[in-house]
């Protein structure tokens, strides 16, 4: 469970300590192509490799995550109880061969980019309108049986409660983790248009030196 940038160094430390037949599970959100490379590398040591994309944030860490798993099916079955223990009820799934878990998590984050951007833009419109709106109350009602009810809207309501609806303590410049970029690049490779995800990624790039309320909302999520 380390950041994707630390996996290679961690493997270099682990491999001399392991024995043939052991299993390494990468529970960080690595680039699926790096995962495929690592599968081949550890196989030369007789080591099995699994990938687990994990979603849920701090709440997931405390109460159970959503876990997306790739690897050989028999290895998954051997360690299924582990995945069940770290996941919320019915919130883990075996998705296929090595790389599948990280691939599905990558696309999940690309979708998340677009959803965050849409919510942020919508609340920017609400804030700029001539109506005197309580944005926290709008977030509450949006998150109560409406079509856009979601954890993201709920997190925004919590953010308004913690920081106020002006989000003054939150930067309007937005960084990105890399998974949105990977999603866009992969989509181009396989010929699938992803305009919403691509534009949400571009917004984050353009926000550097150009802060906005939309950026503050997206930054709050990060």
PDB file of N, CA and C in Angstrom, residues 13-87:
ATOM      1  N   UNK A  13      13.499  -3.719  -2.479  1.00  0.00           N
ATOM      2  CA  UNK A  13      13.765  -4.072  -1.084  1.00  0.00           C
ATOM      3  C   UNK A  13      13.131  -5.409  -0.709  1.00  0.00           C
ATOM      4  N   UNK A  14      11.974  -5.687  -1.285  1.00  0.00           N
ATOM      5  CA  UNK A  14      11.220  -6.892  -0.911  1.00  0.00           C
ATOM      6  C   UNK A  14      11.770  -8.175  -1.526  1.00  0.00           C
ATOM      7  N   UNK A  15      12.123  -8.119  -2.793  1.00  0.00           N
ATOM      8  CA  UNK A  15      12.431  -9.352  -3.524  1.00  0.00           C
ATOM      9  C   UNK A  15      13.531 -10.196  -2.882  1.00  0.00           C
ATOM     10  N   UNK A  16      14.604  -9.601  -2.350  1.00  0.00           N
ATOM     11  CA  UNK A  16      15.625 -10.450  -1.717  1.00  0.00           C
ATOM     12  C   UNK A  16      15.118 -11.170  -0.461  1.00  0.00           C
ATOM     13  N   UNK A  17      14.003 -10.708   0.092  1.00  0.00           N
ATOM     14  CA  UNK A  17      13.467 -11.292   1.316  1.00  0.00           C
ATOM     15  C   UNK A  17      12.410 -12.363   1.054  1.00  0.00           C
ATOM     16  N   UNK A  18      12.009 -12.498  -0.205  1.00  0.00           N
ATOM     17  CA  UNK A  18      10.911 -13.402  -0.538  1.00  0.00           C
ATOM     18  C   UNK A  18      11.424 -14.737  -1.050  1.00  0.00           C
ATOM     19  N   UNK A  19      10.520 -15.704  -1.056  1.00  0.00           N
ATOM     20  CA  UNK A  19      10.843 -17.046  -1.534  1.00  0.00           C
ATOM     21  C   UNK A  19       9.932 -17.412  -2.696  1.00  0.00           C
ATOM     22  N   UNK A  20      10.361 -18.357  -3.494  1.00  0.00           N
ATOM     23  CA  UNK A  20       9.555 -18.833  -4.610  1.00  0.00           C
ATOM     24  C   UNK A  20       8.181 -19.265  -4.096  1.00  0.00           C
ATOM     25  N   UNK A  21       7.129 -18.800  -4.788  1.00  0.00           N
ATOM     26  CA  UNK A  21       5.764 -19.122  -4.381  1.00  0.00           C
ATOM     27  C   UNK A  21       5.096 -18.042  -3.553  1.00  0.00           C
ATOM     28  N   UNK A  22       5.897 -17.057  -3.080  1.00  0.00           N
ATOM     29  CA  UNK A  22       5.309 -15.929  -2.358  1.00  0.00           C
ATOM     30  C   UNK A  22       4.518 -15.044  -3.318  1.00  0.00           C
ATOM     31  N   UNK A  23       3.714 -14.168  -2.754  1.00  0.00           N
ATOM     32  CA  UNK A  23       2.878 -13.277  -3.561  1.00  0.00           C
ATOM     33  C   UNK A  23       3.078 -11.832  -3.130  1.00  0.00           C
ATOM     34  N   UNK A  24       3.239 -10.961  -4.108  1.00  0.00           N
ATOM     35  CA  UNK A  24       3.261  -9.523  -3.872  1.00  0.00           C
ATOM     36  C   UNK A  24       1.936  -8.948  -4.366  1.00  0.00           C
ATOM     37  N   UNK A  25       1.287  -8.147  -3.530  1.00  0.00           N
ATOM     38  CA  UNK A  25       0.051  -7.470  -3.912  1.00  0.00           C
ATOM     39  C   UNK A  25       0.312  -5.976  -3.890  1.00  0.00           C
ATOM     40  N   UNK A  26       0.205  -5.328  -5.042  1.00  0.00           N
ATOM     41  CA  UNK A  26       0.365  -3.876  -5.136  1.00  0.00           C
ATOM     42  C   UNK A  26      -0.996  -3.240  -4.904  1.00  0.00           C
ATOM     43  N   UNK A  27      -1.185  -2.720  -3.692  1.00  0.00           N
ATOM     44  CA  UNK A  27      -2.456  -2.094  -3.334  1.00  0.00           C
ATOM     45  C   UNK A  27      -2.469  -0.598  -3.533  1.00  0.00           C
ATOM     46  N   UNK A  28      -1.434  -0.063  -4.205  1.00  0.00           N
ATOM     47  CA  UNK A  28      -1.471   1.342  -4.591  1.00  0.00           C
ATOM     48  C   UNK A  28      -2.153   1.481  -5.935  1.00  0.00           C
ATOM     49  N   UNK A  29      -2.281   2.703  -6.399  1.00  0.00           N
ATOM     50  CA  UNK A  29      -2.967   2.929  -7.674  1.00  0.00           C
ATOM     51  C   UNK A  29      -1.942   3.163  -8.773  1.00  0.00           C
ATOM     52  N   UNK A  30      -1.273   2.080  -9.163  1.00  0.00           N
ATOM     53  CA  UNK A  30      -0.202   2.153 -10.148  1.00  0.00           C
ATOM     54  C   UNK A  30      -0.754   2.203 -11.573  1.00  0.00           C
ATOM     55  N   UNK A  31       0.077   2.703 -12.478  1.00  0.00           N
ATOM     56  CA  UNK A  31      -0.241   2.693 -13.905  1.00  0.00           C
ATOM     57  C   UNK A  31      -0.243   1.236 -14.358  1.00  0.00           C
ATOM     58  N   UNK A  32      -1.317   0.822 -15.045  1.00  0.00           N
ATOM     59  CA  UNK A  32      -1.472  -0.595 -15.367  1.00  0.00           C
ATOM     60  C   UNK A  32      -0.328  -1.126 -16.233  1.00  0.00           C
ATOM     61  N   UNK A  33       0.271  -0.272 -17.075  1.00  0.00           N
ATOM     62  CA  UNK A  33       1.385  -0.728 -17.891  1.00  0.00           C
ATOM     63  C   UNK A  33       2.619  -1.020 -17.027  1.00  0.00           C
ATOM     64  N   UNK A  34       2.812  -0.242 -15.967  1.00  0.00           N
ATOM     65  CA  UNK A  34       3.889  -0.540 -15.021  1.00  0.00           C
ATOM     66  C   UNK A  34       3.615  -1.858 -14.306  1.00  0.00           C
ATOM     67  N   UNK A  35       2.350  -2.108 -14.001  1.00  0.00           N
ATOM     68  CA  UNK A  35       1.975  -3.368 -13.355  1.00  0.00           C
ATOM     69  C   UNK A  35       2.314  -4.554 -14.252  1.00  0.00           C
ATOM     70  N   UNK A  36       1.994  -4.454 -15.535  1.00  0.00           N
ATOM     71  CA  UNK A  36       2.296  -5.541 -16.465  1.00  0.00           C
ATOM     72  C   UNK A  36       3.806  -5.791 -16.548  1.00  0.00           C
ATOM     73  N   UNK A  37       4.587  -4.723 -16.514  1.00  0.00           N
ATOM     74  CA  UNK A  37       6.050  -4.881 -16.514  1.00  0.00           C
ATOM     75  C   UNK A  37       6.512  -5.588 -15.238  1.00  0.00           C
ATOM     76  N   UNK A  38       5.952  -5.201 -14.107  1.00  0.00           N
ATOM     77  CA  UNK A  38       6.381  -5.787 -12.831  1.00  0.00           C
ATOM     78  C   UNK A  38       5.989  -7.255 -12.712  1.00  0.00           C
ATOM     79  N   UNK A  39       4.870  -7.629 -13.302  1.00  0.00           N
ATOM     80  CA  UNK A  39       4.463  -9.034 -13.295  1.00  0.00           C
ATOM     81  C   UNK A  39       5.565  -9.894 -13.904  1.00  0.00           C
ATOM     82  N   UNK A  40       6.075  -9.461 -15.040  1.00  0.00           N
ATOM     83  CA  UNK A  40       7.127 -10.216 -15.710  1.00  0.00           C
ATOM     84  C   UNK A  40       8.418 -10.217 -14.901  1.00  0.00           C
ATOM     85  N   UNK A  41       8.722  -9.085 -14.267  1.00  0.00           N
ATOM     86  CA  UNK A  41       9.960  -8.986 -13.499  1.00  0.00           C
ATOM     87  C   UNK A  41       9.968  -9.940 -12.308  1.00  0.00           C
ATOM     88  N   UNK A  42       8.861  -9.970 -11.550  1.00  0.00           N
ATOM     89  CA  UNK A  42       8.851 -10.818 -10.348  1.00  0.00           C
ATOM     90  C   UNK A  42       8.671 -12.287 -10.708  1.00  0.00           C
ATOM     91  N   UNK A  43       8.101 -12.572 -11.888  1.00  0.00           N
ATOM     92  CA  UNK A  43       7.923 -13.966 -12.305  1.00  0.00           C
ATOM     93  C   UNK A  43       9.262 -14.675 -12.433  1.00  0.00           C
ATOM     94  N   UNK A  44      10.306 -13.936 -12.785  1.00  0.00           N
ATOM     95  CA  UNK A  44      11.634 -14.544 -12.912  1.00  0.00           C
ATOM     96  C   UNK A  44      12.170 -15.023 -11.572  1.00  0.00           C
ATOM     97  N   UNK A  45      11.585 -14.522 -10.487  1.00  0.00           N
ATOM     98  CA  UNK A  45      11.959 -14.962  -9.142  1.00  0.00           C
ATOM     99  C   UNK A  45      11.025 -16.067  -8.623  1.00  0.00           C
ATOM    100  N   UNK A  46      10.039 -16.442  -9.453  1.00  0.00           N
ATOM    101  CA  UNK A  46       9.049 -17.404  -9.005  1.00  0.00           C
ATOM    102  C   UNK A  46       8.025 -16.799  -8.070  1.00  0.00           C
ATOM    103  N   UNK A  47       7.877 -15.465  -8.130  1.00  0.00           N
ATOM    104  CA  UNK A  47       6.954 -14.736  -7.256  1.00  0.00           C
ATOM    105  C   UNK A  47       5.668 -14.420  -8.015  1.00  0.00           C
ATOM    106  N   UNK A  48       4.547 -14.583  -7.359  1.00  0.00           N
ATOM    107  CA  UNK A  48       3.252 -14.225  -7.946  1.00  0.00           C
ATOM    108  C   UNK A  48       2.957 -12.749  -7.673  1.00  0.00           C
ATOM    109  N   UNK A  49       2.216 -12.138  -8.578  1.00  0.00           N
ATOM    110  CA  UNK A  49       1.948 -10.700  -8.472  1.00  0.00           C
ATOM    111  C   UNK A  49       0.463 -10.453  -8.661  1.00  0.00           C
ATOM    112  N   UNK A  50      -0.082  -9.578  -7.828  1.00  0.00           N
ATOM    113  CA  UNK A  50      -1.485  -9.170  -7.954  1.00  0.00           C
ATOM    114  C   UNK A  50      -1.553  -7.656  -7.865  1.00  0.00           C
ATOM    115  N   UNK A  51      -2.558  -7.089  -8.499  1.00  0.00           N
ATOM    116  CA  UNK A  51      -2.778  -5.647  -8.418  1.00  0.00           C
ATOM    117  C   UNK A  51      -4.168  -5.382  -7.844  1.00  0.00           C
ATOM    118  N   UNK A  52      -4.231  -4.370  -6.987  1.00  0.00           N
ATOM    119  CA  UNK A  52      -5.502  -4.015  -6.350  1.00  0.00           C
ATOM    120  C   UNK A  52      -5.654  -2.503  -6.374  1.00  0.00           C
ATOM    121  N   UNK A  53      -6.525  -2.006  -7.233  1.00  0.00           N
ATOM    122  CA  UNK A  53      -6.867  -0.595  -7.208  1.00  0.00           C
ATOM    123  C   UNK A  53      -7.819  -0.343  -6.060  1.00  0.00           C
ATOM    124  N   UNK A  54      -7.560   0.705  -5.291  1.00  0.00           N
ATOM    125  CA  UNK A  54      -8.322   0.961  -4.067  1.00  0.00           C
ATOM    126  C   UNK A  54      -8.945   2.343  -4.130  1.00  0.00           C
ATOM    127  N   UNK A  55     -10.233   2.429  -3.828  1.00  0.00           N
ATOM    128  CA  UNK A  55     -10.953   3.700  -3.791  1.00  0.00           C
ATOM    129  C   UNK A  55     -11.684   3.830  -2.462  1.00  0.00           C
ATOM    130  N   UNK A  56     -11.906   5.075  -2.050  1.00  0.00           N
ATOM    131  CA  UNK A  56     -12.674   5.302  -0.831  1.00  0.00           C
ATOM    132  C   UNK A  56     -12.130   6.390   0.058  1.00  0.00           C
ATOM    133  N   UNK A  57     -10.874   6.781  -0.168  1.00  0.00           N
ATOM    134  CA  UNK A  57     -10.302   7.865   0.619  1.00  0.00           C
ATOM    135  C   UNK A  57     -10.162   7.507   2.094  1.00  0.00           C
ATOM    136  N   UNK A  58      -9.997   8.516   2.957  1.00  0.00           N
ATOM    137  CA  UNK A  58      -9.830   8.265   4.393  1.00  0.00           C
ATOM    138  C   UNK A  58     -10.985   7.474   5.007  1.00  0.00           C
ATOM    139  N   UNK A  59     -12.208   7.754   4.556  1.00  0.00           N
ATOM    140  CA  UNK A  59     -13.360   7.014   5.080  1.00  0.00           C
ATOM    141  C   UNK A  59     -13.258   5.537   4.727  1.00  0.00           C
ATOM    142  N   UNK A  60     -12.786   5.256   3.517  1.00  0.00           N
ATOM    143  CA  UNK A  60     -12.602   3.865   3.112  1.00  0.00           C
ATOM    144  C   UNK A  60     -11.532   3.179   3.927  1.00  0.00           C
ATOM    145  N   UNK A  61     -10.468   3.930   4.264  1.00  0.00           N
ATOM    146  CA  UNK A  61      -9.413   3.352   5.088  1.00  0.00           C
ATOM    147  C   UNK A  61      -9.931   2.980   6.465  1.00  0.00           C
ATOM    148  N   UNK A  62     -10.847   3.771   6.983  1.00  0.00           N
ATOM    149  CA  UNK A  62     -11.374   3.526   8.329  1.00  0.00           C
ATOM    150  C   UNK A  62     -12.474   2.467   8.346  1.00  0.00           C
ATOM    151  N   UNK A  63     -13.328   2.489   7.318  1.00  0.00           N
ATOM    152  CA  UNK A  63     -14.551   1.691   7.387  1.00  0.00           C
ATOM    153  C   UNK A  63     -14.686   0.655   6.271  1.00  0.00           C
ATOM    154  N   UNK A  64     -13.686   0.556   5.413  1.00  0.00           N
ATOM    155  CA  UNK A  64     -13.748  -0.412   4.324  1.00  0.00           C
ATOM    156  C   UNK A  64     -13.717   0.272   2.976  1.00  0.00           C
ATOM    157  N   UNK A  65     -12.800  -0.169   2.130  1.00  0.00           N
ATOM    158  CA  UNK A  65     -12.604   0.458   0.827  1.00  0.00           C
ATOM    159  C   UNK A  65     -13.388  -0.273  -0.260  1.00  0.00           C
ATOM    160  N   UNK A  66     -13.295   0.263  -1.471  1.00  0.00           N
ATOM    161  CA  UNK A  66     -13.740  -0.421  -2.679  1.00  0.00           C
ATOM    162  C   UNK A  66     -12.475  -0.910  -3.374  1.00  0.00           C
ATOM    163  N   UNK A  67     -12.376  -2.214  -3.622  1.00  0.00           N
ATOM    164  CA  UNK A  67     -11.128  -2.815  -4.083  1.00  0.00           C
ATOM    165  C   UNK A  67     -11.329  -3.540  -5.403  1.00  0.00           C
ATOM    166  N   UNK A  68     -10.505  -3.178  -6.396  1.00  0.00           N
ATOM    167  CA  UNK A  68     -10.611  -3.703  -7.755  1.00  0.00           C
ATOM    168  C   UNK A  68      -9.369  -4.543  -8.032  1.00  0.00           C
ATOM    169  N   UNK A  69      -9.523  -5.836  -8.278  1.00  0.00           N
ATOM    170  CA  UNK A  69      -8.421  -6.786  -8.153  1.00  0.00           C
ATOM    171  C   UNK A  69      -8.103  -7.467  -9.485  1.00  0.00           C
ATOM    172  N   UNK A  70      -6.808  -7.540  -9.784  1.00  0.00           N
ATOM    173  CA  UNK A  70      -6.342  -8.280 -10.944  1.00  0.00           C
ATOM    174  C   UNK A  70      -5.289  -9.296 -10.548  1.00  0.00           C
ATOM    175  N   UNK A  71      -5.176 -10.365 -11.332  1.00  0.00           N
ATOM    176  CA  UNK A  71      -4.192 -11.410 -11.058  1.00  0.00           C
ATOM    177  C   UNK A  71      -4.718 -12.764 -11.502  1.00  0.00           C
ATOM    178  N   UNK A  72      -3.950 -13.798 -11.242  1.00  0.00           N
ATOM    179  CA  UNK A  72      -4.427 -15.142 -11.552  1.00  0.00           C
ATOM    180  C   UNK A  72      -5.589 -15.495 -10.630  1.00  0.00           C
ATOM    181  N   UNK A  73      -6.598 -16.156 -11.195  1.00  0.00           N
ATOM    182  CA  UNK A  73      -7.826 -16.426 -10.429  1.00  0.00           C
ATOM    183  C   UNK A  73      -7.543 -17.285  -9.191  1.00  0.00           C
ATOM    184  N   UNK A  74      -6.672 -18.281  -9.320  1.00  0.00           N
ATOM    185  CA  UNK A  74      -6.407 -19.140  -8.174  1.00  0.00           C
ATOM    186  C   UNK A  74      -5.670 -18.400  -7.067  1.00  0.00           C
ATOM    187  N   UNK A  75      -4.843 -17.422  -7.440  1.00  0.00           N
ATOM    188  CA  UNK A  75      -4.152 -16.615  -6.429  1.00  0.00           C
ATOM    189  C   UNK A  75      -5.154 -15.693  -5.732  1.00  0.00           C
ATOM    190  N   UNK A  76      -6.070 -15.113  -6.503  1.00  0.00           N
ATOM    191  CA  UNK A  76      -7.130 -14.308  -5.899  1.00  0.00           C
ATOM    192  C   UNK A  76      -7.914 -15.130  -4.881  1.00  0.00           C
ATOM    193  N   UNK A  77      -8.289 -16.337  -5.240  1.00  0.00           N
ATOM    194  CA  UNK A  77      -9.077 -17.172  -4.335  1.00  0.00           C
ATOM    195  C   UNK A  77      -8.291 -17.491  -3.059  1.00  0.00           C
ATOM    196  N   UNK A  78      -6.986 -17.630  -3.186  1.00  0.00           N
ATOM    197  CA  UNK A  78      -6.143 -17.907  -2.026  1.00  0.00           C
ATOM    198  C   UNK A  78      -6.171 -16.753  -1.028  1.00  0.00           C
ATOM    199  N   UNK A  79      -6.230 -15.521  -1.549  1.00  0.00           N
ATOM    200  CA  UNK A  79      -6.154 -14.336  -0.687  1.00  0.00           C
ATOM    201  C   UNK A  79      -7.472 -13.560  -0.612  1.00  0.00           C
ATOM    202  N   UNK A  80      -8.556 -14.176  -1.045  1.00  0.00           N
ATOM    203  CA  UNK A  80      -9.833 -13.452  -1.061  1.00  0.00           C
ATOM    204  C   UNK A  80     -10.218 -12.937   0.315  1.00  0.00           C
ATOM    205  N   UNK A  81      -9.927 -13.693   1.365  1.00  0.00           N
ATOM    206  CA  UNK A  81     -10.307 -13.255   2.712  1.00  0.00           C
ATOM    207  C   UNK A  81      -9.621 -11.943   3.079  1.00  0.00           C
ATOM    208  N   UNK A  82      -8.388 -11.736   2.580  1.00  0.00           N
ATOM    209  CA  UNK A  82      -7.682 -10.480   2.829  1.00  0.00           C
ATOM    210  C   UNK A  82      -8.414  -9.316   2.166  1.00  0.00           C
ATOM    211  N   UNK A  83      -8.798  -9.496   0.902  1.00  0.00           N
ATOM    212  CA  UNK A  83      -9.518  -8.429   0.198  1.00  0.00           C
ATOM    213  C   UNK A  83     -10.866  -8.157   0.858  1.00  0.00           C
ATOM    214  N   UNK A  84     -11.506  -9.213   1.318  1.00  0.00           N
ATOM    215  CA  UNK A  84     -12.791  -9.038   2.003  1.00  0.00           C
ATOM    216  C   UNK A  84     -12.618  -8.226   3.273  1.00  0.00           C
ATOM    217  N   UNK A  85     -11.507  -8.466   4.000  1.00  0.00           N
ATOM    218  CA  UNK A  85     -11.277  -7.775   5.267  1.00  0.00           C
ATOM    219  C   UNK A  85     -11.014  -6.283   5.081  1.00  0.00           C
ATOM    220  N   UNK A  86     -10.325  -5.885   4.005  1.00  0.00           N
ATOM    221  CA  UNK A  86      -9.999  -4.467   3.846  1.00  0.00           C
ATOM    222  C   UNK A  86     -11.099  -3.693   3.121  1.00  0.00           C
ATOM    223  N   UNK A  87     -12.106  -4.404   2.618  1.00  0.00           N
ATOM    224  CA  UNK A  87     -13.149  -3.760   1.810  1.00  0.00           C
ATOM    225  C   UNK A  87     -14.444  -3.624   2.590  1.00  0.00           C
TER     226      UNK A  87
END
